[in-house]
XYZ file of C-alpha atoms in Angstrom:
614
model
C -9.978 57.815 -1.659
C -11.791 60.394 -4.238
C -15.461 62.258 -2.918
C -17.451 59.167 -4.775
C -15.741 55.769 -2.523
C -16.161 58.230 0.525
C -19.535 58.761 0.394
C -20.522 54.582 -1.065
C -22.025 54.060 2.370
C -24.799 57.347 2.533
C -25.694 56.498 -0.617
C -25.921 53.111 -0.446
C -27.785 53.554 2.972
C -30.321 55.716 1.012
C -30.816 53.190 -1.741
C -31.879 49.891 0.868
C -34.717 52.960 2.740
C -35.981 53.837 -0.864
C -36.012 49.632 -1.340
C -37.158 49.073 1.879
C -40.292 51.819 1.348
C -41.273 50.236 -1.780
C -41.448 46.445 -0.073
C -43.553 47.998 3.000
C -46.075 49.912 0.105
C -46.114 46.493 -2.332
C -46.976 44.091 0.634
C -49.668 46.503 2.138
C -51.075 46.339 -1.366
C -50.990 42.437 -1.464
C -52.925 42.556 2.049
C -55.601 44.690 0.927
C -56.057 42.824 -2.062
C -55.599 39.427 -0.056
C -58.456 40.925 2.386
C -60.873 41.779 -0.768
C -60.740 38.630 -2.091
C -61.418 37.176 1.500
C -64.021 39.395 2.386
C -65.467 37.954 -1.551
C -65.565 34.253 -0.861
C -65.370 32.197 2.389
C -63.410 29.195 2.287
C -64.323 25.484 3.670
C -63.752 24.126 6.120
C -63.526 20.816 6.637
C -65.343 18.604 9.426
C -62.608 17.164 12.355
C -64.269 13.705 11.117
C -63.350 14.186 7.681
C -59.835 15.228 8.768
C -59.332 12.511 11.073
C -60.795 9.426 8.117
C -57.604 11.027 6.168
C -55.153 10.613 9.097
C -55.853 7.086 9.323
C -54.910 6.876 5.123
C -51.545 8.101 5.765
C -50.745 6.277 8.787
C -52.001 3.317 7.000
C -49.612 4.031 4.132
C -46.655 4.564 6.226
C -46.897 1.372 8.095
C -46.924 -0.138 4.574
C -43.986 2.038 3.252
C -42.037 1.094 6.413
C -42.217 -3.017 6.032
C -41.307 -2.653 2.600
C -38.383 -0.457 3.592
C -37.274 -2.718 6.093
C -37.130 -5.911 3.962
C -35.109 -3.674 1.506
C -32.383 -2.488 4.522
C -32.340 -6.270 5.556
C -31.978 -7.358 1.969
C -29.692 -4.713 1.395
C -27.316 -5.679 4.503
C -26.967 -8.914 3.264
C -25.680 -8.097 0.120
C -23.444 -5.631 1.702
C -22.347 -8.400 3.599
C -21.804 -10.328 0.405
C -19.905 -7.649 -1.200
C -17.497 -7.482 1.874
C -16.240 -10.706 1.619
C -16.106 -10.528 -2.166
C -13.226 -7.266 -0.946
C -11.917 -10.251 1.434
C -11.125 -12.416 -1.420
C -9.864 -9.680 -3.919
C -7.729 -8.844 -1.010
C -6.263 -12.542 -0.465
C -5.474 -11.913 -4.168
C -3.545 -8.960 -3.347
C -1.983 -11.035 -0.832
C -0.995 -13.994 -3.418
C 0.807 -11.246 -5.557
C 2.499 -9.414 -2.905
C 3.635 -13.236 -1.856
C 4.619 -14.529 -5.507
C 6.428 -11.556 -5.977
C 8.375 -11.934 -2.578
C 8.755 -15.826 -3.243
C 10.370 -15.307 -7.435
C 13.410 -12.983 -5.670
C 13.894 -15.378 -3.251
C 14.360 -18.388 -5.955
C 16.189 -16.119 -7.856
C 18.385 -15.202 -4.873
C 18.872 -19.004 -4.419
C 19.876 -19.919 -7.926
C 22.233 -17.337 -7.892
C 23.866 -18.866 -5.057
C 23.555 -22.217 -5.943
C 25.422 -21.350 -8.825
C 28.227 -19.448 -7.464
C 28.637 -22.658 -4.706
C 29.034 -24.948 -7.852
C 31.822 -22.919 -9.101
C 33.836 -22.769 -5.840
C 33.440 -26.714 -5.412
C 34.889 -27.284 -9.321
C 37.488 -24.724 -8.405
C 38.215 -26.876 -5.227
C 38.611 -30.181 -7.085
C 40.614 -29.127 -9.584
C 43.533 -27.444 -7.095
C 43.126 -30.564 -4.973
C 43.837 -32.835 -8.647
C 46.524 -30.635 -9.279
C 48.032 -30.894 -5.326
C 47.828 -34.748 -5.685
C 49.518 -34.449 -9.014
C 52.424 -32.793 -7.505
C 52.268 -35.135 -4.588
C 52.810 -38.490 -7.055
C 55.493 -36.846 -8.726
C 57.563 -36.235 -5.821
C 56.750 -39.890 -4.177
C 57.734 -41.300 -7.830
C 61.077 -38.892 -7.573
C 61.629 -40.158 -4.013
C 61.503 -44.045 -5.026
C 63.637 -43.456 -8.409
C 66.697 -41.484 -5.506
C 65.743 -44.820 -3.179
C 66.464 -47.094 -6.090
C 69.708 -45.633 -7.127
C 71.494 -45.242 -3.532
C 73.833 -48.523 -3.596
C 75.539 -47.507 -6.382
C 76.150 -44.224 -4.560
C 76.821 -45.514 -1.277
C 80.585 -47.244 -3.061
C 81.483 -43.626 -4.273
C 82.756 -42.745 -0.628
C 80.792 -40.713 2.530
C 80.206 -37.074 0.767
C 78.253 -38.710 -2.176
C 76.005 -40.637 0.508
C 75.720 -37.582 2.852
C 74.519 -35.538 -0.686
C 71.856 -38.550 -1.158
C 70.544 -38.154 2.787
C 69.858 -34.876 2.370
C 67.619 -35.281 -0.699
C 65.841 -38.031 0.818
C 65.067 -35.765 3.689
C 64.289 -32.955 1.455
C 61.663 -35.194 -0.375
C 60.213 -36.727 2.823
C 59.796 -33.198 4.305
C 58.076 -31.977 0.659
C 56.246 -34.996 0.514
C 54.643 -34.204 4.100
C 53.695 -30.901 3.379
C 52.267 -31.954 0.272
C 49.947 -34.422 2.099
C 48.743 -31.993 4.144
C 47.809 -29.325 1.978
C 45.508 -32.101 -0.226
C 44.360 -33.109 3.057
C 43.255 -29.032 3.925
C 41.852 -28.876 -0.072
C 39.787 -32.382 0.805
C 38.604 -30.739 3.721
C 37.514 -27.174 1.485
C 36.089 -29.440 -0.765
C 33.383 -31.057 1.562
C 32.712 -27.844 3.258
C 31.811 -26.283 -0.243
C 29.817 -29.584 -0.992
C 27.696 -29.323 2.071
C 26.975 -25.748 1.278
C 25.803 -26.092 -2.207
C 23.624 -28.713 -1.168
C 22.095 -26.097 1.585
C 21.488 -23.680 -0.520
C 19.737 -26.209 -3.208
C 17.132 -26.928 -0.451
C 16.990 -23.521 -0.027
C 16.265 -22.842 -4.317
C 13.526 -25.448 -3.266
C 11.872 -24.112 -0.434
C 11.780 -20.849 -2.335
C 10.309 -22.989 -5.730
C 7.698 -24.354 -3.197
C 6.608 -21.054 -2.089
C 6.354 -19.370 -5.401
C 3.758 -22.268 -6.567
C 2.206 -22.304 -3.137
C 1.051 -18.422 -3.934
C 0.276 -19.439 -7.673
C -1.925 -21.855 -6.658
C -3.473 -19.799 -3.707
C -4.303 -17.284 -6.463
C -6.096 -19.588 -8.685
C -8.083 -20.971 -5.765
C -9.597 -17.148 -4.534
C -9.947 -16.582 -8.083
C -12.759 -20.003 -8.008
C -14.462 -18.331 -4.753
C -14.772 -15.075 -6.395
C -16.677 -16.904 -9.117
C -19.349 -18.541 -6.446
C -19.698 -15.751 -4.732
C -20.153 -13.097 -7.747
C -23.259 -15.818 -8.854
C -24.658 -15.419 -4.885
C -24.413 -11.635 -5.674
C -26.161 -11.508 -9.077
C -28.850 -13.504 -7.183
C -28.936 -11.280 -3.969
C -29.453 -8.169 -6.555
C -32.390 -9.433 -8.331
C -34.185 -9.963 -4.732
C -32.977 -6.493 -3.862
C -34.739 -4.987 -6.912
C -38.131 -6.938 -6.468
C -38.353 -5.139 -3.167
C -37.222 -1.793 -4.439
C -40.278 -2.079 -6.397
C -42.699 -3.478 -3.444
C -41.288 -0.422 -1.617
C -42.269 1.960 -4.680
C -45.345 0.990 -4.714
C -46.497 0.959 -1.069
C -44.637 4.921 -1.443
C -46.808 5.793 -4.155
C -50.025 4.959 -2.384
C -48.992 6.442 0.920
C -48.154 9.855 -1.271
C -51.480 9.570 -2.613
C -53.162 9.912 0.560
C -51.014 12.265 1.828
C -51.655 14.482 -1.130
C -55.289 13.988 0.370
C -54.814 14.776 3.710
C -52.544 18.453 2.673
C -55.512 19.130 0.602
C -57.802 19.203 3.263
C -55.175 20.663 5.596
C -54.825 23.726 3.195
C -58.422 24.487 3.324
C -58.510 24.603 6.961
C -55.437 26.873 6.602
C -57.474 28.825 4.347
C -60.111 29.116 6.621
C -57.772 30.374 9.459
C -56.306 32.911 7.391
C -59.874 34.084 6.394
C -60.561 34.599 10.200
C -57.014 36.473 11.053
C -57.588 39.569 8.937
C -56.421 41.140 11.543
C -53.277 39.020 11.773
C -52.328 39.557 8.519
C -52.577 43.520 9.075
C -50.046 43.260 11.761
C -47.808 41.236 9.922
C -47.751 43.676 6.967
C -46.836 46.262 9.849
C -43.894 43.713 11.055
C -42.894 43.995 7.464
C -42.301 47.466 7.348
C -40.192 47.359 10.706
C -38.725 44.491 9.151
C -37.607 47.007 6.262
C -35.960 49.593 8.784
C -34.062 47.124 9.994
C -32.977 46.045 6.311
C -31.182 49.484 6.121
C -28.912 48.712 9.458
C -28.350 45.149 7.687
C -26.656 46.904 4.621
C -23.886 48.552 6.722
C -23.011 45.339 8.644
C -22.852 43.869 4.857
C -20.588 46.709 4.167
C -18.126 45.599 7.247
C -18.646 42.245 6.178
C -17.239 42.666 2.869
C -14.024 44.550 3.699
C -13.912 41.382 6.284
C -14.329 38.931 3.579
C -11.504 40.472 1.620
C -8.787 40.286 4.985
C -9.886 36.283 4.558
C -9.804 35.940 1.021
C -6.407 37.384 1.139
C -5.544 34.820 4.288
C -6.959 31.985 2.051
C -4.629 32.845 -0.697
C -1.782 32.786 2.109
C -3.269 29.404 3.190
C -3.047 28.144 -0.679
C -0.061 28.847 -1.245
C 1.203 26.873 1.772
C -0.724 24.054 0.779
C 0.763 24.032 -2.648
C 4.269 24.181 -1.375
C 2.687 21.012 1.444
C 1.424 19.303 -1.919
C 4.805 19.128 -3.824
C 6.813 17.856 -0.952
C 4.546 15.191 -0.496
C 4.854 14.309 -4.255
C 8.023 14.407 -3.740
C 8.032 11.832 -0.631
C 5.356 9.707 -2.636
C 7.930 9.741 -5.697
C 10.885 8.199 -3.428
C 8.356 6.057 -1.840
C 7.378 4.729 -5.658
C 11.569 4.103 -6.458
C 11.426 1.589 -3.758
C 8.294 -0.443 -4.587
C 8.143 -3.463 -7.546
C 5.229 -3.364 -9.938
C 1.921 -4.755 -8.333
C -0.141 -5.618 -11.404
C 2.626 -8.005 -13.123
C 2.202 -11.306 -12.832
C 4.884 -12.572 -14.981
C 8.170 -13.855 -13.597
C 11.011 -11.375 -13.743
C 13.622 -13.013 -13.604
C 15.235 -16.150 -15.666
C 15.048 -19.468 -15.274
C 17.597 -22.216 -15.427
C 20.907 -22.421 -12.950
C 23.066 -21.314 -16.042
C 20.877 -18.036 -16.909
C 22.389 -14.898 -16.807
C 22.398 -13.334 -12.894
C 18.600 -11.628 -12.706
C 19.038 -7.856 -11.692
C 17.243 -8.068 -8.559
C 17.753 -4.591 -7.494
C 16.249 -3.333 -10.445
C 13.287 -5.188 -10.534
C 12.377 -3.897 -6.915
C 13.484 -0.831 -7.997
C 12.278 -0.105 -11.051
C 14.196 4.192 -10.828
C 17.032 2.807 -10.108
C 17.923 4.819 -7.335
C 16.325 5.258 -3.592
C 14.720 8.064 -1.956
C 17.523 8.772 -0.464
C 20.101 8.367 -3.086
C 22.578 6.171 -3.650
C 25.444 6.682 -1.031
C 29.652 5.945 -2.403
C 31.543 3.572 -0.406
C 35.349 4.468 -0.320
C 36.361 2.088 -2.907
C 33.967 4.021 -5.517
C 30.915 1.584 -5.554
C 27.434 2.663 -4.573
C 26.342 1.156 -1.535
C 23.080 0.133 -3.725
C 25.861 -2.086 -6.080
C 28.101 -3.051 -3.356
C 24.977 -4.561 -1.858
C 24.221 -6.614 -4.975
C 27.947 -8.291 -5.261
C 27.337 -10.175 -2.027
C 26.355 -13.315 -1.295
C 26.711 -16.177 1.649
C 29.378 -15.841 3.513
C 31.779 -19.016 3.263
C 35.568 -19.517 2.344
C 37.559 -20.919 0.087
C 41.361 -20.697 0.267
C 44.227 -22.032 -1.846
C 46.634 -23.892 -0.313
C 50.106 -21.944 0.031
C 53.553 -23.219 0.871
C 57.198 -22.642 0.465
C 60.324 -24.259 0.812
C 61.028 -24.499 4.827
C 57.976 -23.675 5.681
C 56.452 -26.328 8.307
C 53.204 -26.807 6.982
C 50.100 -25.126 4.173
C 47.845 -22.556 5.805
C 44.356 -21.922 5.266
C 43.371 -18.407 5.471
C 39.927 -17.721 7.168
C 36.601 -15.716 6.204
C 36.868 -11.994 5.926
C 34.567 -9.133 5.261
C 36.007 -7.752 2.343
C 34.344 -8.315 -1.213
C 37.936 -9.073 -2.507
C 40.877 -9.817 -0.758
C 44.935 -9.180 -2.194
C 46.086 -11.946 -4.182
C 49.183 -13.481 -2.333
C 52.086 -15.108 -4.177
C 54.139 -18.401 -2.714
C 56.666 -20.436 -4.109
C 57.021 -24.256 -4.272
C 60.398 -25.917 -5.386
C 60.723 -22.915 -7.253
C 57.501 -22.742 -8.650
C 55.269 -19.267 -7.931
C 51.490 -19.485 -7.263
C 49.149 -17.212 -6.757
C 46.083 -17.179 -3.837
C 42.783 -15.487 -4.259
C 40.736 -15.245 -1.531
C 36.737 -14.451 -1.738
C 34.513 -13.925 0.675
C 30.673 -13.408 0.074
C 28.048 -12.304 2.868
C 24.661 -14.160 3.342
C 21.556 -11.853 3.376
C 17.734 -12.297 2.230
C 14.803 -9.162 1.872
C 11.627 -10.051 2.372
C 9.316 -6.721 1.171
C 6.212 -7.171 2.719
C 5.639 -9.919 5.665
C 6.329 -13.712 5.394
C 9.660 -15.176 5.213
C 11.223 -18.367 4.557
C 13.546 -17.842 7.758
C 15.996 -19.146 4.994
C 19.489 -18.003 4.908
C 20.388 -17.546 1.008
C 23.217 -15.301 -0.903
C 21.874 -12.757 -2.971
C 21.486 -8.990 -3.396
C 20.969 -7.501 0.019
C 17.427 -5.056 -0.350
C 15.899 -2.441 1.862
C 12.437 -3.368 3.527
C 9.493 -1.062 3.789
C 10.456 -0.184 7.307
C 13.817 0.943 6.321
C 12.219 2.823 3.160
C 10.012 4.763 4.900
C 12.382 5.273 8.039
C 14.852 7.116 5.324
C 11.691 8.975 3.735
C 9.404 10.044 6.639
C 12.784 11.482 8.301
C 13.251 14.011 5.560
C 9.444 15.233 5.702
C 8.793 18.004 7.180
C 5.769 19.172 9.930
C 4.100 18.185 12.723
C 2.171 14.856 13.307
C -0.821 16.629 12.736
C 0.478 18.241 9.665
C 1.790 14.935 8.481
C -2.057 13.722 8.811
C -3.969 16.486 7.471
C -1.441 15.797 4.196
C -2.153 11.912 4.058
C -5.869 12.909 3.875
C -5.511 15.689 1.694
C -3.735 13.360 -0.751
C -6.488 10.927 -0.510
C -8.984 13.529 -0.826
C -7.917 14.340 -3.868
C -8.645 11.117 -5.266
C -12.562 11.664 -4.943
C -14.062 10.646 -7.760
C -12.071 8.262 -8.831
C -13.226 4.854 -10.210
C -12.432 1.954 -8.402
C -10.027 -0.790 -10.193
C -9.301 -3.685 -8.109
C -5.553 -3.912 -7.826
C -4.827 0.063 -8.837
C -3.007 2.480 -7.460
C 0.588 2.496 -6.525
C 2.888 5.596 -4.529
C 2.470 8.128 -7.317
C -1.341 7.719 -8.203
C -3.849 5.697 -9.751
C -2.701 3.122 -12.222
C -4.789 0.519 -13.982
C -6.477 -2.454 -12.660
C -6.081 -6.214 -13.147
C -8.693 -9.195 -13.934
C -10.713 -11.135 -10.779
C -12.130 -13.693 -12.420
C -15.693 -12.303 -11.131
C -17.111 -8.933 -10.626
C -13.822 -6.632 -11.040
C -13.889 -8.044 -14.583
C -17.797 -7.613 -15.155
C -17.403 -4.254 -14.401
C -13.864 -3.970 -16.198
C -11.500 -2.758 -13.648
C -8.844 -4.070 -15.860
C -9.378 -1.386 -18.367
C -9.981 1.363 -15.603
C -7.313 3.602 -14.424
C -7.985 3.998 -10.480
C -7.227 2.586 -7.265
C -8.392 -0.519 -4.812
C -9.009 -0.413 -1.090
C -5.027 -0.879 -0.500
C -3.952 1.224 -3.299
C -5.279 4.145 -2.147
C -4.227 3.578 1.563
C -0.602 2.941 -0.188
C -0.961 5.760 -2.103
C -2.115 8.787 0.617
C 0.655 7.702 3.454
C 3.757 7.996 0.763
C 3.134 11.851 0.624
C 4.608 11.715 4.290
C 7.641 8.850 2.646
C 6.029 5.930 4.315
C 6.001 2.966 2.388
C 3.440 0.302 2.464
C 2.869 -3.229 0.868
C -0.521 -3.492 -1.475
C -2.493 -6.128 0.397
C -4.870 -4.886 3.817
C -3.501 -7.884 5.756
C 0.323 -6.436 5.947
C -0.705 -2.709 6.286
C -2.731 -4.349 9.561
C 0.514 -5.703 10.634
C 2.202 -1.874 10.259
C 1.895 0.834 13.029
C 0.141 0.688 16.347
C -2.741 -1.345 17.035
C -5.118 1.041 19.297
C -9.188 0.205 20.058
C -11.662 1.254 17.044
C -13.317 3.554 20.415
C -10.175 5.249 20.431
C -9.561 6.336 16.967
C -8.006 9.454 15.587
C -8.014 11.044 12.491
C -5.749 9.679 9.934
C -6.146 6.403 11.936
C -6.642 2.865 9.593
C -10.059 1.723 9.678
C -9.731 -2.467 8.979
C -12.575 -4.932 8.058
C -12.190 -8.925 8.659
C -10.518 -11.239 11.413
C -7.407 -10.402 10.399
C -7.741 -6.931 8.271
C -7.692 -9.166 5.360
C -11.000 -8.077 3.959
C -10.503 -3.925 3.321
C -9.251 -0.743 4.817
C -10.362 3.136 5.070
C -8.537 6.203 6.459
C -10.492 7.620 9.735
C -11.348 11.611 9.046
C -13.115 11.897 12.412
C -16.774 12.567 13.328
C -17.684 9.221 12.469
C -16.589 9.635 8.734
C -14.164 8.119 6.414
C -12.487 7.906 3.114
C -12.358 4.506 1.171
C -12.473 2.847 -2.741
C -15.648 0.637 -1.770
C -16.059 -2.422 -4.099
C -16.045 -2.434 -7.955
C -18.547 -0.054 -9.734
C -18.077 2.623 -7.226
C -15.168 5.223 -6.745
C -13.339 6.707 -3.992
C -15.425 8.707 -1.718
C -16.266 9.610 2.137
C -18.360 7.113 4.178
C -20.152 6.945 7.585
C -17.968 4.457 9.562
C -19.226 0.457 9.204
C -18.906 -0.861 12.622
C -20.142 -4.181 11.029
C -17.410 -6.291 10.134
C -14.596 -3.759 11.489
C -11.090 -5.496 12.674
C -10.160 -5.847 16.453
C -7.879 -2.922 16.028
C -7.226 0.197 14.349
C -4.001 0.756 13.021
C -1.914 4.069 13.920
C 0.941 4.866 11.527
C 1.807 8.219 12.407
């Protein structure tokens, strides 16, 4: 430290005295010249009377200012009101999609299976035609030997022992035969009965699918009705906005009164506290004494405020290295979750279509969060899960010569089993077995209950079970990041239907006031979105629609809340949601027109519960 940084402090002590002895001399000044122009002119002072008469103006005015204000708040709840179940019907939109999503890869599921069953049951038939075949041919053999036996029986006892045996060996054949078409007739009607299962389980999956269509086009019509009560609701809303400006602009008129006659009686006071005013400019000048002791605290507070600036840098950094594993948890999150906004059907139609890539329509990356783990014959469990279907059997009949009878081979749990070779009056053929598995995924809530083949995906529990279990930090870490990543988002516009795991995506048409305000053309996020969007920084995944993220967590009482909590609005959180920052405050993407910002908490409307997810 050189003789100049050693000595800052003197000198800068001797600079605030020189500062502080030129205030003291400049406000002396300003009180004698103050007291001149006093001692010059007296001011007036107004009668109590007159003082009083303008009391009465203002009071008068703010009774005035208050009714008008009051209509407006009432006017102002209702459209509020309005506006909340216009988010309850967007929502039950959200809900349609999340449903017609869930219900076109369960028909597709179904088809697939249908159409697997179908092959099995041809497959069936023809073995059992070909079995009978065989089964003819020896009978016709067997009466051809029966016809010929007199003229053997004269040839002497080794030629009719010979025939005897032949007989036998047909009879036994022929037996065997029989019941090996009898095991394929059986096969056959077990195959039949499951393809027709499965076909009312296509159609209960068909059924749902229109079911959410039509739900969709029937919110759509209420949004309509109720975006015409809104339009009306706003025009009332601005008549009293102006009924309210006007009663405000009288009552400021007569206040402007009244502080006019309150400054001359000021004036007046200050004309009879010369004296006053002499001791304050004294006050002034103790005042600047003390300004010198001020500077050295500033000085300590400086060399203070750079130990915490270079503790916030610290505290940056570690919130940069908090922010990209979050992304990171929000990207694996995102690898798991279909495509909100698309309303067109995936997959393709017709039982003889090409087999619709489930998994990758769910899965749009291709992989999990967790990666894709090898199963020991060298297929990802991800594509091992695809090959399966429901579980049944179907086995070829086997038998050889001296065997007693065919056998039927029962369900395994292998994807393939070894062909087996057996021979039949010399004949060799060959047995495949194939076993399938039944599973169905349902995403985000409501399920059939039907058991279909099909591709076997995670669910959002398992997603975020895999996710959350590689994030780091405590539970309150974990929150402070889902609100920091929904913090972030302040600002931006609201588009009903945006947002997804890795940010704010564009919006989709309403029918009503999402479209008047052309959320379809904005990039942002909905009530759900952002919820969605702030809990995959911590890998847990959640569907886009407030009614299934109610039906996440643990409920707990809206007196009880935490922060990071779920804030929900209608019967059954169906209408919106918000994250809970404490101190009566949260974070939410309000209605259309608006973006995402912090809120006092609405206790109006709120849920029966609060939802806990972490």
């Amino acid at each position: 430290m050189n003789a100049d940084q050693t000595h800052t402090p003197a000198r800068a002590g001797r600079r605030v005295g020189a500062c502080a002895r030129v205030a003291v001399a400049t406000t002396v000044s300003a009180v004698m010249v103050a007291t001149s122009a006093v001692a010059g002119a007296v001011p007036r002072n107004p009668e109590p009377a007159e003082l009083a008469q303008a009391q009465q103006a203002v009071d008068a005015g703010t009774g005035g200012v208050a009714a008008a204000a009051g209509a407006l708040s009432s006017k102002e709840e209702e459209i509020a009101n309005l506006e909340l179940d216009m988010g309850g019907l967007r929502e039950e939109i959200n809900k349609t999609l999340v449903d017609l999503h869930d219900a076109q890869g369960s028909a597709e599921q179904a088809r697939q299976a249908v159409k697997e069953a179908r092959a099995e049951l041809d497959q069936v038939q023809g073995e059992m035609s070909s079995a009978q075949d065989k089964l003819d041919e020896i009978s016709r053999t067997a009466y051809r030997r029966g016809a010929s036996a007199p003229v053997s029986g004269v040839s002497g006892n080794a030629t009719s022992d010979d025939g005897l045996d032949r007989r036998t060996y047909l009879r036994t054949n022929a037996e065997k035969q029989r019941a090996a078409v009898d095991e394929l007739d059986r096969l056959r009607t077990e195959t039949a009965n499951r393809e027709s299962r499965l076909r009312e389980a296509r159609d209960v999956a068909e059924d749902r699918e229109v079911a959410a269509e039509q739900a969709q086009t029937d919110a759509r019509a209420e949004i309509d009705e109720r975006s015409r009560e809104l339009e009306q609701k706003n025009a009332e809303r601005e008549q009293l906005v102006a009924q309210r400006d006007e009663a405000q602009g009288e009552l400021d008129a007569a206040r402007g009164h009244s502080e006019n006659l309150d400054r001359e009686r000021e004036e007046y006071r200050e004309y009879e506290q010369r004296e006053q005013e002499r001791k304050e400019a004294e006050d002034k000048a103790r005042e600047a004494a003390a300004a010198k002791a001020k500077a050295e605290r500033e000085q300590a507070a400086a060399e203070e405020q750079e130990r915490a600036r270079k503790e916030a840098e610290d505290a940056a950094q570690r919130e940069r290295e908090a922010t990209a594993a979050a992304e990171k948890a929000a990207e694996a999150v995102a690898a798991t979750q279909p495509e909100h906004n698309t309303l067109d059907n995936p997959y393709p139609s017709g039982e003889d279509a090409a087999a619709g890539d489930i998994a990758a329509v769910q899965n749009p990356s291709g992989t999990a969060a967790t990666g894709e783990t090898t199963q020991g014959n060298g297929t990802s469990a991800t594509a091992q899960a695809t090959q399966t279907s429901e579980a049944a059997t179907s086995t070829r009949a086997t038998e050889t010569a001296g065997e007693t009878a065919a056998e039927s081979t029962q369900a395994t749990t292998t994807t393939q089993a070894e062909p087996t070779a057996t021979a039949t009056g010399g004949a060799t053929e060959t047995a495949e077995e194939t076993t399938t598995s039944e599973s169905t995924t349902s995403q985000s809530g409501d399920s059939t209950g039907q058991s279909i083949g099909g591709p076997t995906l995670e669910t959002a529990d398992e997603v975020s079970e895999e996710v959350s279990g590689s994030v780091d930090g405590s539970r309150e870490q974990r929150i402070e990041t889902v609100i920091a990543r929904a913090k972030s988002q302040i600002g931006m516009p609201y588009a009903w239907g945006g947002g997804n795991a890795s940010g704010p995506t564009k919006g989709i048409r309403d029918g009503g006031v999402a479209d008047s305000y052309g959320d379809y053309n904005k990039i942002g996020f909905d009530c759900s979105g952002l919820v969605l969007y702030a809990f995959a920084g911590v890998g847990i995944s959640l569907p886009h629609y407030t009614g299934y993220q109610y039906q996440r967590g643990t409920k707990v009482d809206p007196s009880s809340m935490q922060r990071g909590d779920l804030i929900f609005y209608g019967p059954a959180g169906n209408h919106h949601v918000a994250i809970y920052l404490g101190d009566g405050q949260m974070i939410e993407a309000p209605q259309s027109g608006s973006t995402v910002q912090i809120s006092p908490v609405r206790w109006s409307g709120m849920s029966p519960s609060a939802v806990r997810l972490i």
